[in-house]
């Protein structure tokens, strides 16, 4: 099964890159080492010069793939959201009961990420840490409207649509499925960040399942109150 899944390629909008990094070994190395470097030093300190030194290539080589480090972050987050949608589909595909399917979906969207193993050059655990701490910087920019029009966030919107559809399956009369879906994802990320760095704001410790329990309770309580 793994040998088949290793051939899966997630579609990332071509406005995000100059050359698809998944199309070459150098590009995949660039992404792999970029994840390692951002996880190590943070996005603010990350530069293409430092990445070039890490992979043993000139800084100019990286610019052939990405216009700037913002687009590099957009690529990483776009890949991550597509992978999350893939996990959501694979993890719920055989669950016929709508409530059980949504329960599983919330678990997948809020639980600690494990290494997938089906995508050799991506460390999903470290990429998850980057998304939790840095992904807001991908769309809190002055160019957010233009980039949205270009489809740069379609990986995220596709994931939201998928989760919202599962909410609709349980509560078709509920008016705000997309708002609830995005709240699950963004809220869980914030609580994960708080648990690791600011535990006084959340009352739980890193790795605690309470985040998943909280969002499952919240979602089904909201649904029940609005039937």
mmCIF file with all atom_site columns, C-alpha atoms in Angstrom:
data_model
loop_
_atom_site.group_PDB
_atom_site.id
_atom_site.type_symbol
_atom_site.label_atom_id
_atom_site.label_alt_id
_atom_site.label_comp_id
_atom_site.label_asym_id
_atom_site.label_entity_id
_atom_site.label_seq_id
_atom_site.pdbx_PDB_ins_code
_atom_site.Cartn_x
_atom_site.Cartn_y
_atom_site.Cartn_z
_atom_site.occupancy
_atom_site.B_iso_or_equiv
_atom_site.pdbx_formal_charge
_atom_site.auth_seq_id
_atom_site.auth_comp_id
_atom_site.auth_asym_id
_atom_site.auth_atom_id
_atom_site.pdbx_PDB_model_num
ATOM 1   C CA . UNK A 1 1   ? 0.000   0.000  0.000   1.00 0.00 ? 1   UNK A CA 1
ATOM 2   C CA . UNK A 1 2   ? 2.782   2.436  0.899   1.00 0.00 ? 2   UNK A CA 1
ATOM 3   C CA . UNK A 1 3   ? 4.430   2.067  -2.502  1.00 0.00 ? 3   UNK A CA 1
ATOM 4   C CA . UNK A 1 4   ? 1.168   3.150  -4.125  1.00 0.00 ? 4   UNK A CA 1
ATOM 5   C CA . UNK A 1 5   ? 0.573   6.073  -1.790  1.00 0.00 ? 5   UNK A CA 1
ATOM 6   C CA . UNK A 1 6   ? 4.094   7.403  -2.362  1.00 0.00 ? 6   UNK A CA 1
ATOM 7   C CA . UNK A 1 7   ? 2.972   8.320  -5.874  1.00 0.00 ? 7   UNK A CA 1
ATOM 8   C CA . UNK A 1 8   ? 0.172   10.572 -4.606  1.00 0.00 ? 8   UNK A CA 1
ATOM 9   C CA . UNK A 1 9   ? 0.866   14.208 -5.376  1.00 0.00 ? 9   UNK A CA 1
ATOM 10  C CA . UNK A 1 10  ? -1.245  16.937 -3.850  1.00 0.00 ? 10  UNK A CA 1
ATOM 11  C CA . UNK A 1 11  ? -2.210  19.769 -6.135  1.00 0.00 ? 11  UNK A CA 1
ATOM 12  C CA . UNK A 1 12  ? -0.825  23.103 -4.926  1.00 0.00 ? 12  UNK A CA 1
ATOM 13  C CA . UNK A 1 13  ? -1.946  26.190 -6.842  1.00 0.00 ? 13  UNK A CA 1
ATOM 14  C CA . UNK A 1 14  ? 0.730   27.193 -9.348  1.00 0.00 ? 14  UNK A CA 1
ATOM 15  C CA . UNK A 1 15  ? 0.481   30.860 -8.300  1.00 0.00 ? 15  UNK A CA 1
ATOM 16  C CA . UNK A 1 16  ? 2.327   29.832 -5.145  1.00 0.00 ? 16  UNK A CA 1
ATOM 17  C CA . UNK A 1 17  ? 5.542   28.792 -6.898  1.00 0.00 ? 17  UNK A CA 1
ATOM 18  C CA . UNK A 1 18  ? 7.659   29.586 -9.966  1.00 0.00 ? 18  UNK A CA 1
ATOM 19  C CA . UNK A 1 19  ? 8.525   25.926 -10.477 1.00 0.00 ? 19  UNK A CA 1
ATOM 20  C CA . UNK A 1 20  ? 6.778   23.008 -8.794  1.00 0.00 ? 20  UNK A CA 1
ATOM 21  C CA . UNK A 1 21  ? 9.231   21.743 -6.145  1.00 0.00 ? 21  UNK A CA 1
ATOM 22  C CA . UNK A 1 22  ? 7.596   18.320 -6.202  1.00 0.00 ? 22  UNK A CA 1
ATOM 23  C CA . UNK A 1 23  ? 8.736   17.915 -9.814  1.00 0.00 ? 23  UNK A CA 1
ATOM 24  C CA . UNK A 1 24  ? 12.463  17.610 -9.026  1.00 0.00 ? 24  UNK A CA 1
ATOM 25  C CA . UNK A 1 25  ? 14.680  15.964 -6.434  1.00 0.00 ? 25  UNK A CA 1
ATOM 26  C CA . UNK A 1 26  ? 16.262  19.342 -5.640  1.00 0.00 ? 26  UNK A CA 1
ATOM 27  C CA . UNK A 1 27  ? 12.825  20.881 -5.105  1.00 0.00 ? 27  UNK A CA 1
ATOM 28  C CA . UNK A 1 28  ? 11.809  18.105 -2.727  1.00 0.00 ? 28  UNK A CA 1
ATOM 29  C CA . UNK A 1 29  ? 15.084  18.503 -0.836  1.00 0.00 ? 29  UNK A CA 1
ATOM 30  C CA . UNK A 1 30  ? 14.401  22.238 -0.650  1.00 0.00 ? 30  UNK A CA 1
ATOM 31  C CA . UNK A 1 31  ? 10.995  21.615 0.915   1.00 0.00 ? 31  UNK A CA 1
ATOM 32  C CA . UNK A 1 32  ? 12.279  18.946 3.290   1.00 0.00 ? 32  UNK A CA 1
ATOM 33  C CA . UNK A 1 33  ? 15.161  21.070 4.559   1.00 0.00 ? 33  UNK A CA 1
ATOM 34  C CA . UNK A 1 34  ? 13.006  24.206 4.591   1.00 0.00 ? 34  UNK A CA 1
ATOM 35  C CA . UNK A 1 35  ? 10.645  22.511 7.028   1.00 0.00 ? 35  UNK A CA 1
ATOM 36  C CA . UNK A 1 36  ? 13.590  21.484 9.198   1.00 0.00 ? 36  UNK A CA 1
ATOM 37  C CA . UNK A 1 37  ? 15.025  25.010 9.173   1.00 0.00 ? 37  UNK A CA 1
ATOM 38  C CA . UNK A 1 38  ? 11.760  26.836 9.943   1.00 0.00 ? 38  UNK A CA 1
ATOM 39  C CA . UNK A 1 39  ? 11.043  24.375 12.748  1.00 0.00 ? 39  UNK A CA 1
ATOM 40  C CA . UNK A 1 40  ? 14.526  25.052 14.133  1.00 0.00 ? 40  UNK A CA 1
ATOM 41  C CA . UNK A 1 41  ? 14.768  28.864 13.893  1.00 0.00 ? 41  UNK A CA 1
ATOM 42  C CA . UNK A 1 42  ? 11.231  30.126 13.170  1.00 0.00 ? 42  UNK A CA 1
ATOM 43  C CA . UNK A 1 43  ? 9.799   31.811 10.088  1.00 0.00 ? 43  UNK A CA 1
ATOM 44  C CA . UNK A 1 44  ? 11.007  35.310 10.974  1.00 0.00 ? 44  UNK A CA 1
ATOM 45  C CA . UNK A 1 45  ? 14.645  34.210 11.035  1.00 0.00 ? 45  UNK A CA 1
ATOM 46  C CA . UNK A 1 46  ? 14.255  31.930 7.992   1.00 0.00 ? 46  UNK A CA 1
ATOM 47  C CA . UNK A 1 47  ? 15.880  33.176 4.775   1.00 0.00 ? 47  UNK A CA 1
ATOM 48  C CA . UNK A 1 48  ? 16.631  31.658 1.392   1.00 0.00 ? 48  UNK A CA 1
ATOM 49  C CA . UNK A 1 49  ? 20.315  32.344 2.027   1.00 0.00 ? 49  UNK A CA 1
ATOM 50  C CA . UNK A 1 50  ? 20.198  30.106 5.110   1.00 0.00 ? 50  UNK A CA 1
ATOM 51  C CA . UNK A 1 51  ? 18.203  27.479 3.237   1.00 0.00 ? 51  UNK A CA 1
ATOM 52  C CA . UNK A 1 52  ? 20.688  27.569 0.367   1.00 0.00 ? 52  UNK A CA 1
ATOM 53  C CA . UNK A 1 53  ? 23.555  26.969 2.790   1.00 0.00 ? 53  UNK A CA 1
ATOM 54  C CA . UNK A 1 54  ? 21.664  24.056 4.331   1.00 0.00 ? 54  UNK A CA 1
ATOM 55  C CA . UNK A 1 55  ? 21.045  22.304 0.998   1.00 0.00 ? 55  UNK A CA 1
ATOM 56  C CA . UNK A 1 56  ? 24.394  23.272 -0.548  1.00 0.00 ? 56  UNK A CA 1
ATOM 57  C CA . UNK A 1 57  ? 22.901  25.349 -3.380  1.00 0.00 ? 57  UNK A CA 1
ATOM 58  C CA . UNK A 1 58  ? 23.103  29.051 -4.261  1.00 0.00 ? 58  UNK A CA 1
ATOM 59  C CA . UNK A 1 59  ? 20.334  31.282 -2.929  1.00 0.00 ? 59  UNK A CA 1
ATOM 60  C CA . UNK A 1 60  ? 19.435  32.094 -6.548  1.00 0.00 ? 60  UNK A CA 1
ATOM 61  C CA . UNK A 1 61  ? 18.469  28.446 -7.121  1.00 0.00 ? 61  UNK A CA 1
ATOM 62  C CA . UNK A 1 62  ? 15.691  28.717 -4.541  1.00 0.00 ? 62  UNK A CA 1
ATOM 63  C CA . UNK A 1 63  ? 14.328  31.839 -6.225  1.00 0.00 ? 63  UNK A CA 1
ATOM 64  C CA . UNK A 1 64  ? 13.822  29.770 -9.368  1.00 0.00 ? 64  UNK A CA 1
ATOM 65  C CA . UNK A 1 65  ? 11.222  27.820 -7.388  1.00 0.00 ? 65  UNK A CA 1
ATOM 66  C CA . UNK A 1 66  ? 9.760   30.495 -5.109  1.00 0.00 ? 66  UNK A CA 1
ATOM 67  C CA . UNK A 1 67  ? 9.387   34.258 -5.498  1.00 0.00 ? 67  UNK A CA 1
ATOM 68  C CA . UNK A 1 68  ? 9.983   34.889 -1.789  1.00 0.00 ? 68  UNK A CA 1
ATOM 69  C CA . UNK A 1 69  ? 9.744   33.217 1.599   1.00 0.00 ? 69  UNK A CA 1
ATOM 70  C CA . UNK A 1 70  ? 6.071   34.174 1.932   1.00 0.00 ? 70  UNK A CA 1
ATOM 71  C CA . UNK A 1 71  ? 5.311   32.063 -1.143  1.00 0.00 ? 71  UNK A CA 1
ATOM 72  C CA . UNK A 1 72  ? 7.404   29.274 0.367   1.00 0.00 ? 72  UNK A CA 1
ATOM 73  C CA . UNK A 1 73  ? 5.234   29.376 3.503   1.00 0.00 ? 73  UNK A CA 1
ATOM 74  C CA . UNK A 1 74  ? 2.120   29.401 1.307   1.00 0.00 ? 74  UNK A CA 1
ATOM 75  C CA . UNK A 1 75  ? 3.394   26.261 -0.411  1.00 0.00 ? 75  UNK A CA 1
ATOM 76  C CA . UNK A 1 76  ? 4.013   24.475 2.893   1.00 0.00 ? 76  UNK A CA 1
ATOM 77  C CA . UNK A 1 77  ? 0.618   25.387 4.335   1.00 0.00 ? 77  UNK A CA 1
ATOM 78  C CA . UNK A 1 78  ? -1.176  24.550 1.077   1.00 0.00 ? 78  UNK A CA 1
ATOM 79  C CA . UNK A 1 79  ? 0.444   21.115 1.013   1.00 0.00 ? 79  UNK A CA 1
ATOM 80  C CA . UNK A 1 80  ? -0.489  20.612 4.657   1.00 0.00 ? 80  UNK A CA 1
ATOM 81  C CA . UNK A 1 81  ? -4.165  21.497 4.156   1.00 0.00 ? 81  UNK A CA 1
ATOM 82  C CA . UNK A 1 82  ? -4.377  19.146 1.168   1.00 0.00 ? 82  UNK A CA 1
ATOM 83  C CA . UNK A 1 83  ? -2.786  16.395 3.242   1.00 0.00 ? 83  UNK A CA 1
ATOM 84  C CA . UNK A 1 84  ? -5.274  17.059 6.041   1.00 0.00 ? 84  UNK A CA 1
ATOM 85  C CA . UNK A 1 85  ? -8.172  16.755 3.584   1.00 0.00 ? 85  UNK A CA 1
ATOM 86  C CA . UNK A 1 86  ? -6.662  13.484 2.335   1.00 0.00 ? 86  UNK A CA 1
ATOM 87  C CA . UNK A 1 87  ? -6.505  12.222 5.947   1.00 0.00 ? 87  UNK A CA 1
ATOM 88  C CA . UNK A 1 88  ? -10.096 13.306 6.502   1.00 0.00 ? 88  UNK A CA 1
ATOM 89  C CA . UNK A 1 89  ? -11.298 11.405 3.444   1.00 0.00 ? 89  UNK A CA 1
ATOM 90  C CA . UNK A 1 90  ? -9.259  8.285  4.187   1.00 0.00 ? 90  UNK A CA 1
ATOM 91  C CA . UNK A 1 91  ? -10.186 8.311  7.865   1.00 0.00 ? 91  UNK A CA 1
ATOM 92  C CA . UNK A 1 92  ? -13.946 8.703  7.422   1.00 0.00 ? 92  UNK A CA 1
ATOM 93  C CA . UNK A 1 93  ? -14.640 7.077  4.063   1.00 0.00 ? 93  UNK A CA 1
ATOM 94  C CA . UNK A 1 94  ? -16.059 3.837  5.481   1.00 0.00 ? 94  UNK A CA 1
ATOM 95  C CA . UNK A 1 95  ? -18.105 5.402  8.286   1.00 0.00 ? 95  UNK A CA 1
ATOM 96  C CA . UNK A 1 96  ? -21.748 5.432  7.225   1.00 0.00 ? 96  UNK A CA 1
ATOM 97  C CA . UNK A 1 97  ? -23.326 7.037  10.310  1.00 0.00 ? 97  UNK A CA 1
ATOM 98  C CA . UNK A 1 98  ? -23.132 10.835 9.917   1.00 0.00 ? 98  UNK A CA 1
ATOM 99  C CA . UNK A 1 99  ? -22.621 11.576 13.628  1.00 0.00 ? 99  UNK A CA 1
ATOM 100 C CA . UNK A 1 100 ? -19.859 8.978  13.962  1.00 0.00 ? 100 UNK A CA 1
ATOM 101 C CA . UNK A 1 101 ? -18.243 10.350 10.801  1.00 0.00 ? 101 UNK A CA 1
ATOM 102 C CA . UNK A 1 102 ? -18.254 13.908 12.182  1.00 0.00 ? 102 UNK A CA 1
ATOM 103 C CA . UNK A 1 103 ? -16.888 12.692 15.524  1.00 0.00 ? 103 UNK A CA 1
ATOM 104 C CA . UNK A 1 104 ? -13.988 11.031 13.704  1.00 0.00 ? 104 UNK A CA 1
ATOM 105 C CA . UNK A 1 105 ? -13.455 14.128 11.559  1.00 0.00 ? 105 UNK A CA 1
ATOM 106 C CA . UNK A 1 106 ? -13.158 16.357 14.625  1.00 0.00 ? 106 UNK A CA 1
ATOM 107 C CA . UNK A 1 107 ? -10.646 13.920 16.093  1.00 0.00 ? 107 UNK A CA 1
ATOM 108 C CA . UNK A 1 108 ? -8.540  14.025 12.921  1.00 0.00 ? 108 UNK A CA 1
ATOM 109 C CA . UNK A 1 109 ? -8.666  17.829 12.806  1.00 0.00 ? 109 UNK A CA 1
ATOM 110 C CA . UNK A 1 110 ? -7.675  18.340 16.430  1.00 0.00 ? 110 UNK A CA 1
ATOM 111 C CA . UNK A 1 111 ? -5.495  15.419 17.536  1.00 0.00 ? 111 UNK A CA 1
ATOM 112 C CA . UNK A 1 112 ? -1.702  15.372 17.616  1.00 0.00 ? 112 UNK A CA 1
ATOM 113 C CA . UNK A 1 113 ? -0.232  14.661 14.177  1.00 0.00 ? 113 UNK A CA 1
ATOM 114 C CA . UNK A 1 114 ? 1.875   11.560 13.620  1.00 0.00 ? 114 UNK A CA 1
ATOM 115 C CA . UNK A 1 115 ? 4.436   10.897 10.884  1.00 0.00 ? 115 UNK A CA 1
ATOM 116 C CA . UNK A 1 116 ? 2.565   9.620  7.849   1.00 0.00 ? 116 UNK A CA 1
ATOM 117 C CA . UNK A 1 117 ? 5.367   7.642  6.224   1.00 0.00 ? 117 UNK A CA 1
ATOM 118 C CA . UNK A 1 118 ? 3.719   7.786  2.808   1.00 0.00 ? 118 UNK A CA 1
ATOM 119 C CA . UNK A 1 119 ? 5.450   11.033 1.822   1.00 0.00 ? 119 UNK A CA 1
ATOM 120 C CA . UNK A 1 120 ? 9.168   10.529 2.285   1.00 0.00 ? 120 UNK A CA 1
ATOM 121 C CA . UNK A 1 121 ? 10.398  14.101 2.071   1.00 0.00 ? 121 UNK A CA 1
ATOM 122 C CA . UNK A 1 122 ? 7.749   15.668 4.331   1.00 0.00 ? 122 UNK A CA 1
ATOM 123 C CA . UNK A 1 123 ? 8.021   15.512 8.113   1.00 0.00 ? 123 UNK A CA 1
ATOM 124 C CA . UNK A 1 124 ? 4.339   15.989 8.946   1.00 0.00 ? 124 UNK A CA 1
ATOM 125 C CA . UNK A 1 125 ? 4.979   16.402 12.671  1.00 0.00 ? 125 UNK A CA 1
ATOM 126 C CA . UNK A 1 126 ? 7.317   19.347 12.135  1.00 0.00 ? 126 UNK A CA 1
ATOM 127 C CA . UNK A 1 127 ? 5.105   20.752 9.388   1.00 0.00 ? 127 UNK A CA 1
ATOM 128 C CA . UNK A 1 128 ? 2.164   20.629 11.803  1.00 0.00 ? 128 UNK A CA 1
ATOM 129 C CA . UNK A 1 129 ? 4.197   22.639 14.330  1.00 0.00 ? 129 UNK A CA 1
ATOM 130 C CA . UNK A 1 130 ? 4.926   25.213 11.628  1.00 0.00 ? 130 UNK A CA 1
ATOM 131 C CA . UNK A 1 131 ? 1.253   25.440 10.665  1.00 0.00 ? 131 UNK A CA 1
ATOM 132 C CA . UNK A 1 132 ? 0.187   25.839 14.296  1.00 0.00 ? 132 UNK A CA 1
ATOM 133 C CA . UNK A 1 133 ? 2.664   28.643 14.987  1.00 0.00 ? 133 UNK A CA 1
ATOM 134 C CA . UNK A 1 134 ? 3.179   30.281 11.594  1.00 0.00 ? 134 UNK A CA 1
ATOM 135 C CA . UNK A 1 135 ? 0.238   29.636 9.223   1.00 0.00 ? 135 UNK A CA 1
ATOM 136 C CA . UNK A 1 136 ? -1.606  32.806 10.236  1.00 0.00 ? 136 UNK A CA 1
ATOM 137 C CA . UNK A 1 137 ? 1.257   34.725 8.584   1.00 0.00 ? 137 UNK A CA 1
ATOM 138 C CA . UNK A 1 138 ? 0.367   33.099 5.267   1.00 0.00 ? 138 UNK A CA 1
ATOM 139 C CA . UNK A 1 139 ? -2.891  35.045 4.951   1.00 0.00 ? 139 UNK A CA 1
ATOM 140 C CA . UNK A 1 140 ? -2.582  37.982 7.358   1.00 0.00 ? 140 UNK A CA 1
ATOM 141 C CA . UNK A 1 141 ? -0.909  40.069 4.669   1.00 0.00 ? 141 UNK A CA 1
ATOM 142 C CA . UNK A 1 142 ? -1.847  43.058 2.526   1.00 0.00 ? 142 UNK A CA 1
ATOM 143 C CA . UNK A 1 143 ? -2.002  40.790 -0.529  1.00 0.00 ? 143 UNK A CA 1
ATOM 144 C CA . UNK A 1 144 ? -4.517  38.374 0.981   1.00 0.00 ? 144 UNK A CA 1
ATOM 145 C CA . UNK A 1 145 ? -7.392  39.444 -1.301  1.00 0.00 ? 145 UNK A CA 1
ATOM 146 C CA . UNK A 1 146 ? -5.313  39.128 -4.477  1.00 0.00 ? 146 UNK A CA 1
ATOM 147 C CA . UNK A 1 147 ? -3.864  35.801 -3.395  1.00 0.00 ? 147 UNK A CA 1
ATOM 148 C CA . UNK A 1 148 ? -7.331  34.554 -2.532  1.00 0.00 ? 148 UNK A CA 1
ATOM 149 C CA . UNK A 1 149 ? -8.584  35.560 -5.997  1.00 0.00 ? 149 UNK A CA 1
ATOM 150 C CA . UNK A 1 150 ? -5.649  33.644 -7.490  1.00 0.00 ? 150 UNK A CA 1
ATOM 151 C CA . UNK A 1 151 ? -6.654  30.517 -5.564  1.00 0.00 ? 151 UNK A CA 1
ATOM 152 C CA . UNK A 1 152 ? -3.647  30.439 -3.252  1.00 0.00 ? 152 UNK A CA 1
ATOM 153 C CA . UNK A 1 153 ? -5.789  29.312 -0.305  1.00 0.00 ? 153 UNK A CA 1
ATOM 154 C CA . UNK A 1 154 ? -7.868  26.704 -2.106  1.00 0.00 ? 154 UNK A CA 1
ATOM 155 C CA . UNK A 1 155 ? -6.265  23.856 -0.152  1.00 0.00 ? 155 UNK A CA 1
ATOM 156 C CA . UNK A 1 156 ? -7.594  25.376 3.056   1.00 0.00 ? 156 UNK A CA 1
ATOM 157 C CA . UNK A 1 157 ? -11.008 26.260 1.622   1.00 0.00 ? 157 UNK A CA 1
ATOM 158 C CA . UNK A 1 158 ? -11.342 22.709 0.263   1.00 0.00 ? 158 UNK A CA 1
ATOM 159 C CA . UNK A 1 159 ? -10.666 21.313 3.744   1.00 0.00 ? 159 UNK A CA 1
ATOM 160 C CA . UNK A 1 160 ? -13.217 23.705 5.288   1.00 0.00 ? 160 UNK A CA 1
ATOM 161 C CA . UNK A 1 161 ? -15.786 22.708 2.651   1.00 0.00 ? 161 UNK A CA 1
ATOM 162 C CA . UNK A 1 162 ? -15.157 19.028 3.368   1.00 0.00 ? 162 UNK A CA 1
ATOM 163 C CA . UNK A 1 163 ? -15.593 19.463 7.130   1.00 0.00 ? 163 UNK A CA 1
ATOM 164 C CA . UNK A 1 164 ? -18.619 21.736 6.666   1.00 0.00 ? 164 UNK A CA 1
ATOM 165 C CA . UNK A 1 165 ? -20.229 19.065 4.508   1.00 0.00 ? 165 UNK A CA 1
ATOM 166 C CA . UNK A 1 166 ? -19.898 16.576 7.351   1.00 0.00 ? 166 UNK A CA 1
ATOM 167 C CA . UNK A 1 167 ? -21.527 19.066 9.720   1.00 0.00 ? 167 UNK A CA 1
ATOM 168 C CA . UNK A 1 168 ? -24.351 19.493 7.207   1.00 0.00 ? 168 UNK A CA 1
ATOM 169 C CA . UNK A 1 169 ? -24.837 15.728 7.080   1.00 0.00 ? 169 UNK A CA 1
ATOM 170 C CA . UNK A 1 170 ? -25.593 15.743 10.812  1.00 0.00 ? 170 UNK A CA 1
ATOM 171 C CA . UNK A 1 171 ? -27.478 19.057 10.984  1.00 0.00 ? 171 UNK A CA 1
ATOM 172 C CA . UNK A 1 172 ? -28.727 20.127 7.523   1.00 0.00 ? 172 UNK A CA 1
ATOM 173 C CA . UNK A 1 173 ? -30.694 23.042 9.028   1.00 0.00 ? 173 UNK A CA 1
ATOM 174 C CA . UNK A 1 174 ? -27.669 24.533 10.804  1.00 0.00 ? 174 UNK A CA 1
ATOM 175 C CA . UNK A 1 175 ? -26.879 27.925 9.251   1.00 0.00 ? 175 UNK A CA 1
ATOM 176 C CA . UNK A 1 176 ? -23.141 28.253 9.855   1.00 0.00 ? 176 UNK A CA 1
ATOM 177 C CA . UNK A 1 177 ? -21.332 25.008 8.966   1.00 0.00 ? 177 UNK A CA 1
ATOM 178 C CA . UNK A 1 178 ? -18.295 26.725 7.405   1.00 0.00 ? 178 UNK A CA 1
ATOM 179 C CA . UNK A 1 179 ? -17.914 29.077 10.358  1.00 0.00 ? 179 UNK A CA 1
ATOM 180 C CA . UNK A 1 180 ? -18.052 26.123 12.699  1.00 0.00 ? 180 UNK A CA 1
ATOM 181 C CA . UNK A 1 181 ? -15.587 24.111 10.601  1.00 0.00 ? 181 UNK A CA 1
ATOM 182 C CA . UNK A 1 182 ? -13.024 26.934 10.498  1.00 0.00 ? 182 UNK A CA 1
ATOM 183 C CA . UNK A 1 183 ? -13.502 27.515 14.234  1.00 0.00 ? 183 UNK A CA 1
ATOM 184 C CA . UNK A 1 184 ? -12.657 23.872 14.931  1.00 0.00 ? 184 UNK A CA 1
ATOM 185 C CA . UNK A 1 185 ? -9.415  24.062 12.959  1.00 0.00 ? 185 UNK A CA 1
ATOM 186 C CA . UNK A 1 186 ? -8.226  27.506 14.000  1.00 0.00 ? 186 UNK A CA 1
ATOM 187 C CA . UNK A 1 187 ? -9.384  27.054 17.584  1.00 0.00 ? 187 UNK A CA 1
ATOM 188 C CA . UNK A 1 188 ? -7.633  23.721 17.935  1.00 0.00 ? 188 UNK A CA 1
ATOM 189 C CA . UNK A 1 189 ? -4.396  25.200 16.595  1.00 0.00 ? 189 UNK A CA 1
ATOM 190 C CA . UNK A 1 190 ? -4.604  28.063 19.048  1.00 0.00 ? 190 UNK A CA 1
ATOM 191 C CA . UNK A 1 191 ? -5.214  25.702 21.964  1.00 0.00 ? 191 UNK A CA 1
ATOM 192 C CA . UNK A 1 192 ? -2.304  23.490 20.877  1.00 0.00 ? 192 UNK A CA 1
ATOM 193 C CA . UNK A 1 193 ? -0.082  26.594 20.795  1.00 0.00 ? 193 UNK A CA 1
ATOM 194 C CA . UNK A 1 194 ? -1.329  27.708 24.215  1.00 0.00 ? 194 UNK A CA 1
ATOM 195 C CA . UNK A 1 195 ? -0.820  24.234 25.697  1.00 0.00 ? 195 UNK A CA 1
ATOM 196 C CA . UNK A 1 196 ? 2.812   24.227 24.566  1.00 0.00 ? 196 UNK A CA 1
ATOM 197 C CA . UNK A 1 197 ? 3.758   27.854 25.228  1.00 0.00 ? 197 UNK A CA 1
ATOM 198 C CA . UNK A 1 198 ? 1.091   29.551 27.386  1.00 0.00 ? 198 UNK A CA 1
ATOM 199 C CA . UNK A 1 199 ? -0.603  26.794 29.416  1.00 0.00 ? 199 UNK A CA 1
ATOM 200 C CA . UNK A 1 200 ? -2.119  29.313 31.846  1.00 0.00 ? 200 UNK A CA 1
ATOM 201 C CA . UNK A 1 201 ? -4.446  30.394 29.018  1.00 0.00 ? 201 UNK A CA 1
ATOM 202 C CA . UNK A 1 202 ? -5.865  26.942 28.393  1.00 0.00 ? 202 UNK A CA 1
ATOM 203 C CA . UNK A 1 203 ? -5.555  24.917 31.604  1.00 0.00 ? 203 UNK A CA 1
ATOM 204 C CA . UNK A 1 204 ? -4.161  21.822 29.874  1.00 0.00 ? 204 UNK A CA 1
ATOM 205 C CA . UNK A 1 205 ? -0.715  20.465 29.126  1.00 0.00 ? 205 UNK A CA 1
ATOM 206 C CA . UNK A 1 206 ? 0.892   19.618 25.804  1.00 0.00 ? 206 UNK A CA 1
ATOM 207 C CA . UNK A 1 207 ? -0.349  16.292 24.428  1.00 0.00 ? 207 UNK A CA 1
ATOM 208 C CA . UNK A 1 208 ? -3.549  16.253 26.456  1.00 0.00 ? 208 UNK A CA 1
ATOM 209 C CA . UNK A 1 209 ? -6.589  14.841 24.624  1.00 0.00 ? 209 UNK A CA 1
ATOM 210 C CA . UNK A 1 210 ? -8.736  17.549 26.216  1.00 0.00 ? 210 UNK A CA 1
ATOM 211 C CA . UNK A 1 211 ? -8.535  19.682 23.058  1.00 0.00 ? 211 UNK A CA 1
ATOM 212 C CA . UNK A 1 212 ? -10.271 16.999 20.987  1.00 0.00 ? 212 UNK A CA 1
ATOM 213 C CA . UNK A 1 213 ? -12.810 16.361 23.738  1.00 0.00 ? 213 UNK A CA 1
ATOM 214 C CA . UNK A 1 214 ? -13.550 20.078 24.030  1.00 0.00 ? 214 UNK A CA 1
ATOM 215 C CA . UNK A 1 215 ? -14.238 20.561 20.334  1.00 0.00 ? 215 UNK A CA 1
ATOM 216 C CA . UNK A 1 216 ? -16.339 17.418 20.075  1.00 0.00 ? 216 UNK A CA 1
ATOM 217 C CA . UNK A 1 217 ? -18.437 18.613 23.023  1.00 0.00 ? 217 UNK A CA 1
ATOM 218 C CA . UNK A 1 218 ? -18.663 22.131 21.614  1.00 0.00 ? 218 UNK A CA 1
ATOM 219 C CA . UNK A 1 219 ? -19.699 21.089 18.112  1.00 0.00 ? 219 UNK A CA 1
ATOM 220 C CA . UNK A 1 220 ? -22.403 18.648 19.169  1.00 0.00 ? 220 UNK A CA 1
ATOM 221 C CA . UNK A 1 221 ? -23.724 21.033 21.823  1.00 0.00 ? 221 UNK A CA 1
ATOM 222 C CA . UNK A 1 222 ? -24.051 23.780 19.214  1.00 0.00 ? 222 UNK A CA 1
ATOM 223 C CA . UNK A 1 223 ? -25.733 21.408 16.795  1.00 0.00 ? 223 UNK A CA 1
ATOM 224 C CA . UNK A 1 224 ? -28.210 20.178 19.417  1.00 0.00 ? 224 UNK A CA 1
ATOM 225 C CA . UNK A 1 225 ? -29.099 23.733 20.455  1.00 0.00 ? 225 UNK A CA 1
ATOM 226 C CA . UNK A 1 226 ? -29.789 24.737 16.853  1.00 0.00 ? 226 UNK A CA 1
ATOM 227 C CA . UNK A 1 227 ? -31.811 21.794 15.581  1.00 0.00 ? 227 UNK A CA 1
#
